[in-house]
Coordinates of C-alpha atoms and ligand atoms in Angstrom, one line a residue:
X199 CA 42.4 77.1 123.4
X200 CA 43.8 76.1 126.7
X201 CA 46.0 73.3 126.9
X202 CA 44.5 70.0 127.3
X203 CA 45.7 67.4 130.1
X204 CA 45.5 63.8 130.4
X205 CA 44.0 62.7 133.3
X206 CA 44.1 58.6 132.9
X207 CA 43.6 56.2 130.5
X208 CA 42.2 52.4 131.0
X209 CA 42.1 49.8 128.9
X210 CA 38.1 48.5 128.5
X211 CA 37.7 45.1 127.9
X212 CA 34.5 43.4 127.0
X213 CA 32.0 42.5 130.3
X214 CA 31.7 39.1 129.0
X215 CA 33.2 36.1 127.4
X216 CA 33.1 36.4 123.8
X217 CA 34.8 34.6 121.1
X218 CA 38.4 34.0 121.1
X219 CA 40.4 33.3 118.0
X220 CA 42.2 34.3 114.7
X221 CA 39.6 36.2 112.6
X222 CA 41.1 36.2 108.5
X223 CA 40.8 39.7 107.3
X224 CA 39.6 40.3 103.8
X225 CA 41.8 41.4 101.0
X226 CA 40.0 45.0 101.6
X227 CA 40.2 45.4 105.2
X228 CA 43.8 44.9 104.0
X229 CA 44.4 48.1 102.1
X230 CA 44.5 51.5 101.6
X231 CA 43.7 53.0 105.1
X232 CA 44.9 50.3 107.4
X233 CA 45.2 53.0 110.0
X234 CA 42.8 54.4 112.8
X235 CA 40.3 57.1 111.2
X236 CA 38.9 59.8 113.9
X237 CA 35.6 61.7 114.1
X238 CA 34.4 63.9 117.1
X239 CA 31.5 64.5 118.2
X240 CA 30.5 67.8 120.9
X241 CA 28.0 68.1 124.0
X242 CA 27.2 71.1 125.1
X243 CA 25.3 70.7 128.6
X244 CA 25.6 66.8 129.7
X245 CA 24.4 68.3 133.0
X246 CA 27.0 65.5 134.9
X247 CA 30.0 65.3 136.4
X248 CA 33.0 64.5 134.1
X249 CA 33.8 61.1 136.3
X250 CA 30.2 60.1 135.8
X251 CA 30.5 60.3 132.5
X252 CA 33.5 59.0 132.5
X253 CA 32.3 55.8 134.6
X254 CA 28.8 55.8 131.8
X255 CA 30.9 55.2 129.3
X256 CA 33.5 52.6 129.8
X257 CA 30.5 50.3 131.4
X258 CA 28.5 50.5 128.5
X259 CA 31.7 50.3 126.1
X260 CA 32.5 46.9 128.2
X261 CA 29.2 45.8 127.3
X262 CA 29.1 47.0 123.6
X263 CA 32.5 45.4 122.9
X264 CA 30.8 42.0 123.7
X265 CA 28.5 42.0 120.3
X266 CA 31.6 43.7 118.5
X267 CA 34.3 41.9 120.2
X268 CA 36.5 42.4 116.7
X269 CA 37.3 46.0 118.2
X270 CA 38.6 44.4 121.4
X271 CA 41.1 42.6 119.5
X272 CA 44.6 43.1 117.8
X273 CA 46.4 43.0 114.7
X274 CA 48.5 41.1 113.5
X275 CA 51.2 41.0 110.7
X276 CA 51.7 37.7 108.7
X277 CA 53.7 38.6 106.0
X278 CA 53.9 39.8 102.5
X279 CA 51.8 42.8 104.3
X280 CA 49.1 40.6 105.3
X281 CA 47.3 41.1 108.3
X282 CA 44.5 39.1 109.9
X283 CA 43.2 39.7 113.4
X284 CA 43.2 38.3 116.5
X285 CA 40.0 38.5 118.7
X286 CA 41.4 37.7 122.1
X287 CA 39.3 40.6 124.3
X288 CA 42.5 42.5 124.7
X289 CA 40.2 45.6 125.0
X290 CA 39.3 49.4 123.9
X291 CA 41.3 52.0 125.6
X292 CA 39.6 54.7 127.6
X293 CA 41.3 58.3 127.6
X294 CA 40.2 61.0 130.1
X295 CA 41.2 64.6 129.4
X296 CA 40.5 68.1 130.8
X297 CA 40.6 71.5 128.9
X298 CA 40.3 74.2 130.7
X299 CA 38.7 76.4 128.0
X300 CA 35.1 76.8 127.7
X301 CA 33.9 75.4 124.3
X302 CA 32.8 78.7 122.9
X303 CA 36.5 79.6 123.2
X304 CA 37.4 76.5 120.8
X305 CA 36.1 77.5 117.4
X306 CA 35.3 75.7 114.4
X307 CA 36.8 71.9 115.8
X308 CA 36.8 70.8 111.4
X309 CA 39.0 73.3 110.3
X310 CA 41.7 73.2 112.6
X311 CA 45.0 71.4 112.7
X312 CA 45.4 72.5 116.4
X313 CA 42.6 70.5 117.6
X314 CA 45.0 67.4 117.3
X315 CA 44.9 66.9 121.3
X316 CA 41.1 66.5 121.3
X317 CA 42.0 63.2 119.4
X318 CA 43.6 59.9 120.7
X319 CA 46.4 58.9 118.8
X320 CA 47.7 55.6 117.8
X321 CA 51.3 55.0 118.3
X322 CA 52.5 53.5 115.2
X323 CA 55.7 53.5 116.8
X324 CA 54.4 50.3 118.7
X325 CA 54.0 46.5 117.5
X326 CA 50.6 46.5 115.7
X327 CA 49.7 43.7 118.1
X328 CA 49.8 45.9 120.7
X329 CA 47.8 48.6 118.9
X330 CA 44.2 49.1 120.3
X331 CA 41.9 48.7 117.3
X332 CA 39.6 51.5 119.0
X333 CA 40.5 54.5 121.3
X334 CA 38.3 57.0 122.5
X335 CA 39.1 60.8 124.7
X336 CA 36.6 61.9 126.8
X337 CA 37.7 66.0 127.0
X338 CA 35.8 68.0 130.0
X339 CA 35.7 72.0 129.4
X340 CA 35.5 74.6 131.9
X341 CA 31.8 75.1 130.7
X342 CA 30.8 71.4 131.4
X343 CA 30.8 70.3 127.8
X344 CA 32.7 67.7 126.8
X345 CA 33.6 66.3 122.9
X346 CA 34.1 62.4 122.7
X347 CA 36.8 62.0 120.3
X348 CA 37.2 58.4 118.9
X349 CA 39.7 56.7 116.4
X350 CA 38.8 53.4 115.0
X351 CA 40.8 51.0 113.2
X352 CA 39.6 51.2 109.4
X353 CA 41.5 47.5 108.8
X354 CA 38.8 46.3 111.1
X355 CA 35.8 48.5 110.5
X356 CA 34.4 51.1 107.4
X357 CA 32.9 53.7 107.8
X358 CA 29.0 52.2 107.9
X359 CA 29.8 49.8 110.2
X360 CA 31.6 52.3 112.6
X361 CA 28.9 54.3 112.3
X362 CA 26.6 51.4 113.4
X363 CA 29.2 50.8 116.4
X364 CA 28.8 54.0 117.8
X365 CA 25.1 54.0 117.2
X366 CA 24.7 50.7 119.4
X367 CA 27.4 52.0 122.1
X368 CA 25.0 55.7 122.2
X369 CA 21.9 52.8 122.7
X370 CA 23.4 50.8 125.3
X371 CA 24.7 53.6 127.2
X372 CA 21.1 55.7 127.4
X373 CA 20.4 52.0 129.2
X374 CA 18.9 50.4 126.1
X375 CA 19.1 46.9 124.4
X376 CA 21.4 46.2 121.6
X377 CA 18.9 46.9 118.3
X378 CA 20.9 45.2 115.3
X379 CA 23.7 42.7 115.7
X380 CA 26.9 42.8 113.8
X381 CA 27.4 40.6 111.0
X382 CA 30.9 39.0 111.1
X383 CA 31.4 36.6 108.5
X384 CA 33.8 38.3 106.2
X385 CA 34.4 34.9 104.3
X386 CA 32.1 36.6 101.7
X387 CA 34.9 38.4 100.4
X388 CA 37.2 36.0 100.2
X389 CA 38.7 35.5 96.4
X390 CA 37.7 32.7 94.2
X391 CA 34.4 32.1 95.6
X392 CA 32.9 31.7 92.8
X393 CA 35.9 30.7 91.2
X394 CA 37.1 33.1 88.5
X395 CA 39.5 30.2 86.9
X396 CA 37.8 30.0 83.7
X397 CA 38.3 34.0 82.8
X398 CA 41.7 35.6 82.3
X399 CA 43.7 36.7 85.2
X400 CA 42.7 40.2 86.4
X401 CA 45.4 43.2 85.7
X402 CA 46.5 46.6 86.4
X403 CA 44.5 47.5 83.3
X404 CA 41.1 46.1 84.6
X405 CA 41.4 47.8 87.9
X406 CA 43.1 51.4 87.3
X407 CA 42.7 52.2 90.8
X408 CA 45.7 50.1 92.2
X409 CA 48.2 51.6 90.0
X410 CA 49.9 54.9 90.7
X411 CA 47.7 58.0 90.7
X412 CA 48.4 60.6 87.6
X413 CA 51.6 62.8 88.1
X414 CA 52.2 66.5 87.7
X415 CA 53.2 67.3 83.9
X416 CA 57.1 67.4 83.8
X417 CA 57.3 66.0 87.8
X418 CA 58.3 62.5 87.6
X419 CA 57.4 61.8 91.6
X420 CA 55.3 63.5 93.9
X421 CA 58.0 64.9 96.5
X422 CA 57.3 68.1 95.3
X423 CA 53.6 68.4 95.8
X424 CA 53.8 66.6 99.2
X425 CA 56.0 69.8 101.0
X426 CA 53.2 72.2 99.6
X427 CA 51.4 73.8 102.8
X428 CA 47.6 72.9 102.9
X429 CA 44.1 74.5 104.1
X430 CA 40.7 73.5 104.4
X431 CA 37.5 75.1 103.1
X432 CA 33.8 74.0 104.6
X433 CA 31.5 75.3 101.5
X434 CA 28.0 75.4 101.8
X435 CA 25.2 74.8 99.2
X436 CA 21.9 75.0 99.4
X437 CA 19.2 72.3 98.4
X438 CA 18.4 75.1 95.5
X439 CA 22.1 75.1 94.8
X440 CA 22.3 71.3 94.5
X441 CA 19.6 71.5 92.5
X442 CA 20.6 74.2 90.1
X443 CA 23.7 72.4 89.5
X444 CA 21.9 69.0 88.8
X445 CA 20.1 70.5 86.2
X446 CA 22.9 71.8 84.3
X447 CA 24.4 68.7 84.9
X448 CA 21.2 66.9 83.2
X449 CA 20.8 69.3 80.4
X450 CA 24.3 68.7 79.5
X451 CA 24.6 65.0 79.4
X452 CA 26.5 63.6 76.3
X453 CA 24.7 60.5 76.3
X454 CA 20.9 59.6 76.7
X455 CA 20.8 58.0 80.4
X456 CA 17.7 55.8 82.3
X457 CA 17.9 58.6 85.2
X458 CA 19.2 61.7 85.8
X459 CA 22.8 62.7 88.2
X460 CA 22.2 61.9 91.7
X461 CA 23.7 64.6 94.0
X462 CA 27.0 62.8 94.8
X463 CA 27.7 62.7 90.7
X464 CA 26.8 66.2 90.6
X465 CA 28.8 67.6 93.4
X466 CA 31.8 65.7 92.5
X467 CA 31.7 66.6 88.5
X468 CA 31.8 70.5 89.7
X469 CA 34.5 69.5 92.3
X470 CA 36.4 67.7 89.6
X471 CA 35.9 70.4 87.2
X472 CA 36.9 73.6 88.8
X473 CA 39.7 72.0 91.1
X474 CA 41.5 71.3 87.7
X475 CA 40.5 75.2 86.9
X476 CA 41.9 76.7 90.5
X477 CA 44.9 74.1 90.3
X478 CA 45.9 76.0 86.6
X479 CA 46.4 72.8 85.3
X480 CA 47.6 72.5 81.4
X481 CA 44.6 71.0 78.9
X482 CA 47.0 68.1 78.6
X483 CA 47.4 67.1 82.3
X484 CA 45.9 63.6 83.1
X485 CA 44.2 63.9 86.4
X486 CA 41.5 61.2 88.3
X487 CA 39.0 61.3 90.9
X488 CA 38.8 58.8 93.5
X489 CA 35.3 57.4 94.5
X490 CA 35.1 55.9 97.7
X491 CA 32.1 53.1 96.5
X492 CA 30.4 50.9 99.7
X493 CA 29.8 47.4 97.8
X494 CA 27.3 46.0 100.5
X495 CA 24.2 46.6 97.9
X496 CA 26.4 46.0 94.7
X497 CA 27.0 42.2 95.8
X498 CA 24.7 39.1 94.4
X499 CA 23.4 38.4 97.1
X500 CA 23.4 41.8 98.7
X501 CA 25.2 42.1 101.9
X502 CA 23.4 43.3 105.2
X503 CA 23.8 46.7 106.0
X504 CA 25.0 45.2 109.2
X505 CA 28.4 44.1 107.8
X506 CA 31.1 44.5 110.2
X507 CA 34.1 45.0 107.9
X508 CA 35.1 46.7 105.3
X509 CA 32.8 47.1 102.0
X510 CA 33.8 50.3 101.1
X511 CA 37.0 50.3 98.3
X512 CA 38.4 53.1 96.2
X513 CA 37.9 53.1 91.9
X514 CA 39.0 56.1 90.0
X515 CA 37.4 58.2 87.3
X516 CA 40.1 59.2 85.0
X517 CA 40.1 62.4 82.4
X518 CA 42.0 65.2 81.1
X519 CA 41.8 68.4 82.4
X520 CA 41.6 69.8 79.6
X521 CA 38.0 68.1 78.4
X522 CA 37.0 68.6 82.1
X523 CA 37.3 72.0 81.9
X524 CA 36.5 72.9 78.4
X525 CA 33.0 71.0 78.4
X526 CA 29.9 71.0 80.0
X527 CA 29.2 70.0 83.8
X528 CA 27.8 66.6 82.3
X529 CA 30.6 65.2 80.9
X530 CA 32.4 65.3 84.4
X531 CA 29.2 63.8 85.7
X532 CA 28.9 61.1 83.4
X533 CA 32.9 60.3 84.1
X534 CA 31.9 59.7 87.5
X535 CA 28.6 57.5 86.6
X536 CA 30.4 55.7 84.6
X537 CA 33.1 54.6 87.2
X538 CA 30.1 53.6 89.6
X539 CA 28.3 51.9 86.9
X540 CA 31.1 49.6 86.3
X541 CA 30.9 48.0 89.8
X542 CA 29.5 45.3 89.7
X543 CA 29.4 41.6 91.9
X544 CA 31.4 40.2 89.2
X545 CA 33.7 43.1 89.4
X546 CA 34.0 43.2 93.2
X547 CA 34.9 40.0 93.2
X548 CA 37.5 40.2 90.5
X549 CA 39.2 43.2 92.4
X550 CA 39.8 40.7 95.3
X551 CA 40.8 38.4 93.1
X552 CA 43.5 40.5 91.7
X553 CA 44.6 42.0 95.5
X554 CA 45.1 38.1 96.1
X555 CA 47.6 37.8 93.4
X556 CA 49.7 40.4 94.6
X557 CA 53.1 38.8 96.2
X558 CA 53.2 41.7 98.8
X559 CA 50.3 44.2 100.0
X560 CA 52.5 46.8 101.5
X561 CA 52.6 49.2 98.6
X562 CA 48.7 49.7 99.0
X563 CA 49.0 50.4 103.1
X564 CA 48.8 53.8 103.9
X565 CA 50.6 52.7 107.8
X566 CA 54.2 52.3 105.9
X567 CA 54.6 55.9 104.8
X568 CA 53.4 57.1 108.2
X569 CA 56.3 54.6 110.1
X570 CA 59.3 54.8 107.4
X571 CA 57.7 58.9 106.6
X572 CA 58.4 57.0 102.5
X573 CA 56.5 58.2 99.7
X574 CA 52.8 55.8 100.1
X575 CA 49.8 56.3 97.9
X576 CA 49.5 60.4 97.1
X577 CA 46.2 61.5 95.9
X578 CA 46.9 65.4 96.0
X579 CA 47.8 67.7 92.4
X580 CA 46.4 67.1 90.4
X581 CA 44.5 64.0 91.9
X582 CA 41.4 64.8 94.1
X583 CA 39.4 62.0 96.3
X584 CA 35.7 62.3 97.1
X585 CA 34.2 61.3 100.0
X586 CA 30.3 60.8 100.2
X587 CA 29.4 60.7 103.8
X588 CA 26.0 61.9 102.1
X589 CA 23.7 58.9 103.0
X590 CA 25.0 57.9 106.1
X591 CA 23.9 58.4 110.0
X592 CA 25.9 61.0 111.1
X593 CA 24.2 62.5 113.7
X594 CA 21.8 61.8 116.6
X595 CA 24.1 60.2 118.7
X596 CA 22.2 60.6 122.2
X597 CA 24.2 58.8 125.3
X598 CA 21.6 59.6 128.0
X599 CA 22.6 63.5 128.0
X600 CA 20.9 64.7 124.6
X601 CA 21.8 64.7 120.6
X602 CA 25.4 66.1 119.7
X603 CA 25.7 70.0 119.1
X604 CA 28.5 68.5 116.3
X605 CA 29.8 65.9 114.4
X606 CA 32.8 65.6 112.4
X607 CA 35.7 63.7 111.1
X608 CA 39.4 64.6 112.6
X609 CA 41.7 67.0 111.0
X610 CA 41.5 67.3 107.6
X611 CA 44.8 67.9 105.9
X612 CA 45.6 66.0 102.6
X613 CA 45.8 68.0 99.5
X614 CA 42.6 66.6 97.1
X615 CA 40.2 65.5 99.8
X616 CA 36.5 65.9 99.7
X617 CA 34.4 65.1 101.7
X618 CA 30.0 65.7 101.5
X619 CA 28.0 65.5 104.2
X620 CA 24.4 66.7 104.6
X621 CA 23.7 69.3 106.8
X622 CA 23.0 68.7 110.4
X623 CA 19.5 70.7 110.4
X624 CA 17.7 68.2 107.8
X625 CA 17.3 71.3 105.0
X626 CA 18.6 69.1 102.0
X627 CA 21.6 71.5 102.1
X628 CA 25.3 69.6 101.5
X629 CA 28.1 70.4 103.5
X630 CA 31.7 70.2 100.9
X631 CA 34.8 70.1 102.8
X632 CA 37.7 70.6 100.8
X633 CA 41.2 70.6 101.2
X634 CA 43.8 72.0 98.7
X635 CA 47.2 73.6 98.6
X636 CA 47.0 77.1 100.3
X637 CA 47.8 78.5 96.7
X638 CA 45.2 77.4 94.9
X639 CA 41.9 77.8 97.5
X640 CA 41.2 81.2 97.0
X641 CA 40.4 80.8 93.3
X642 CA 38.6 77.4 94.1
X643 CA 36.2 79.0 96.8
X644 CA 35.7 82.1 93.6
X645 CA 34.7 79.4 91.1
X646 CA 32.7 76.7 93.4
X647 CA 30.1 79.6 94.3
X648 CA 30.3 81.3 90.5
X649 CA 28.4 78.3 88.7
X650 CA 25.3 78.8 91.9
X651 CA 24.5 82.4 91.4
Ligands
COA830 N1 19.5 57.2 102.8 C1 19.0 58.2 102.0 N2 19.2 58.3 100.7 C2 19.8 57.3 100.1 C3 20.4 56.2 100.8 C4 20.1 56.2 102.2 N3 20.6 55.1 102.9 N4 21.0 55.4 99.9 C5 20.9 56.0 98.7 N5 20.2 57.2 98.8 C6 19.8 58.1 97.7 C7 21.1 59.0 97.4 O1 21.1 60.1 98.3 C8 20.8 59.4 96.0 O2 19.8 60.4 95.9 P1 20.2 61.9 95.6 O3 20.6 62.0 94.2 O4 19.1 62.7 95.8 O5 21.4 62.2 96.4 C9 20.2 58.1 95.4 O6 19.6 57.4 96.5 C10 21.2 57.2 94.8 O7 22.2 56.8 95.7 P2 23.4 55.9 95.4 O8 23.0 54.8 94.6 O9 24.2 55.6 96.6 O10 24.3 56.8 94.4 P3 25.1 58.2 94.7 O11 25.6 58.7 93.4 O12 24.4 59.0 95.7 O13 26.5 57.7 95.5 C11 28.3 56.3 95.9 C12 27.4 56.9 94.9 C13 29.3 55.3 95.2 C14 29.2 57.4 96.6 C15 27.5 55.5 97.0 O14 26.7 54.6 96.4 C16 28.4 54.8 98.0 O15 28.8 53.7 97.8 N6 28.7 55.5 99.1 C17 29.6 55.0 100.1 C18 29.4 55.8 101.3 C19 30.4 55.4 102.4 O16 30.5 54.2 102.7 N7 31.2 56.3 102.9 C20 32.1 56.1 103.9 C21 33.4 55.6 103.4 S1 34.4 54.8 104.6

């Protein structure tokens, strides 16, 4: 691929007054991924200049930033790594590239590294207060087609409700009316409400997931595993596939259970399972799963879909790799259903609760390893994370100029990570993208499709 250029960049603020003040962040929007998350998304034949596009979308992005003013905003550091945000309409920003490749000359945009420049990147070099909390490239090609690259601030935003943000920007922009407000009030989450004085004060032992993720046997950090070169694999399966491994999922369940695996338990037991087998691991080596779990329905009362915030929050399934291996696809399952199970209001509540009694938050940001390049949270060897972008609403993002050809996240380079997504063509097939040390991804790729024959 050609080299890209930048042509401009603008900073879009919303078209209207909206509210101005200090927003309090919840102990979630908080931690883990306090950085910007990217996903991309293709057009093939917008059948328009570049600068009209270009003008389309930073009108309607003036107006869309009016209902979600929170992504016009800063950040702001408060100490003891607390952040809270301050809505004061200091804007988007708006970058305009050209390439001049054609897109068929680009290849597949997931798997590789050197699609970086299609991105915008957030200098974490600056002040976070000068930090956009959403940035977007517009890239033109030779052929006409253009990808809209954007990277949104997950401290501000999960993945549902960016998804819903980009939804109401593709709405606004084909020239319609906003369909479903954001819900702001994050106060929700706030610890103590109810108060939680009357049971014991929650612990590293109640909530696994804040501690430090299983080590290599005989490694006693993870320096080692982090220099290890990565790769990442887009595997396929079928709906037959899915269902073939369900079943033996179901007919080897250790415990009687009210319904069978869903196809997120499924996928992720085999992933567990035969990561452990491809990474050689010892019977003895500890190893857990992290399961990204979206708590808007798991609240009393529910939350609306609508939330603007974060809802989502990691807890880990824990094993050896040893039992993993040695049984059955059911036990791995029912290591995973039992990690979901356990979330609960009560226990949602609880985890907040504990973030709240932490002195300091820093040592659950992911932003301090990237500035100081220190060890942060490592979920590699023999850890892997599992993403279900299963049930969400990827695709059908029409601006004025058609549905996307593609839709994806940025690159994908950490050792462990999983992510499902269903297929864009609606044929119950699942999309696993997988990334792993170079050395073990051949034998992965032999086992994942051995099991489906
Ligand atoms: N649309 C279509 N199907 C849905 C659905 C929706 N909105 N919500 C649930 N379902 C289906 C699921 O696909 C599943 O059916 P399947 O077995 O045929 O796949 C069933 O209903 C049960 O779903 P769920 O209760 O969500 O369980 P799960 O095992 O599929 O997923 C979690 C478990 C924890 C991954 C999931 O509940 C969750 O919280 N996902 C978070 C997604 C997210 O926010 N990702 C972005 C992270 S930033």
């Amino acid at each position: 691929m050609a080299a890209i250029r930048l042509k401009g960049s603008h900073t879009v603020r919303p078209c209207d007054p909206t509210w101005i003040g200090t927003m309090a962040l919840s102990e979630w929007d908080q931690i883990g991924c306090v950085t910007h998350v990217p996903a991309i998304y293709l057009y093939r034949s917008p059948n328009r200049s570049a600068s009209a596009i270009a003008e389309t979308l930073k009108d309607s992005l003036s107006k869309v930033l009016v209902p979600f003013y929170p992504l016009a905003g800063r950040l702001q550091w408060i100490g003891n790594g607390r952040l809270q945000l301050q809505c004061n309409a200091m804007g988007a920003r708006f970058i305009e590239a050209e390439c001049e490749s054609s897109l068929n000359d680009i290849g597949d945009l997931f798997l590789s590294p050197q699609h970086r420049n299609l991105f915008p990147s957030a200098d974490y070099g600056l002040p976070i207060h000068e930090l956009p909390l959403f940035l977007v490239q517009l890239t033109t090609f030779r052929c006409g087609g253009v990808t809209i690259a954007i990277a949104l601030s997950h401290a501000v935003a999960d993945g549902p409700a960016a998804l819903h943000f980009m939804s109401e920007w593709a709405r606004i922009t084909r020239g319609e009316t906003l369909q479903t407000p954001p819900f702001h009030d994050r106060s929700v989450f706030r610890a103590g409400q109810p108060p939680l004085a009357s049971s014991p004060r929650p612990t590293l032992d109640d909530f696994p997931e804040y501690g430090k993720p299983a080590l290599l046997l005989g490694q006693s950090d993870t320096s080692e595993e982090r220099k290890k070169k990565t790769t990442t694999a887009m595997l396929k399966i079928t709906k037959a596939q899915v269902e073939k491994l369900r079943k033996m999922a179901n007919d080897s369940r250790e415990k009687p259970m009210a319904r069978g695996f869903t196809r997120y338990e499924t996928i992720c037991g085999h992933v567990w399972r035969i990561s452990c087998k491809a990474r050689g691991h010892r019977k003895q080596q500890p190893t857990a799963m992290g399961i990204i779990i979206d708590s808007r329905s798991r609240m009393r009362p529910e939350l609306p879909r609508e939330f603007f915030g974060t809802a989502t929050f990691d807890v880990i399934a824990q094993s050896m790799a040893g039992d993993l291996m040695s049984k059955p696809l059911g036990f791995a399952a029912s290591k995973v259903r039992e990690t979901i199970e356990k979330v609960t209001d009560n226990y949602v509540r609880s985890s907040i609760e504990f973030l709240k009694n932490q002195k300091d938050l820093k040592d659950f940001q992911d932003i301090h390893s990237l500035l100081r390049k220190e060890e942060g949270p490592f979920y590699g060897n023999p850890n892997i994370t599992v993403v279900s972008w299963l049930t969400l609403p990827l695709y059908g993002f029409d601006f004025g100029w058609g549905k996307e050809q593609y839709m994806g996240p940025g690159p994908y380079e950490d050792d462990g990570n999983c992510l499902l997504m269903h297929s864009p063509e609606g044929d119950g097939s699942v999309v696993v993208a997988m990334c792993l040390q170079e050395a073990h991804m051949d034998e992965f790729k032999k086992l994942f499709y051995q099991d489906l024959l």
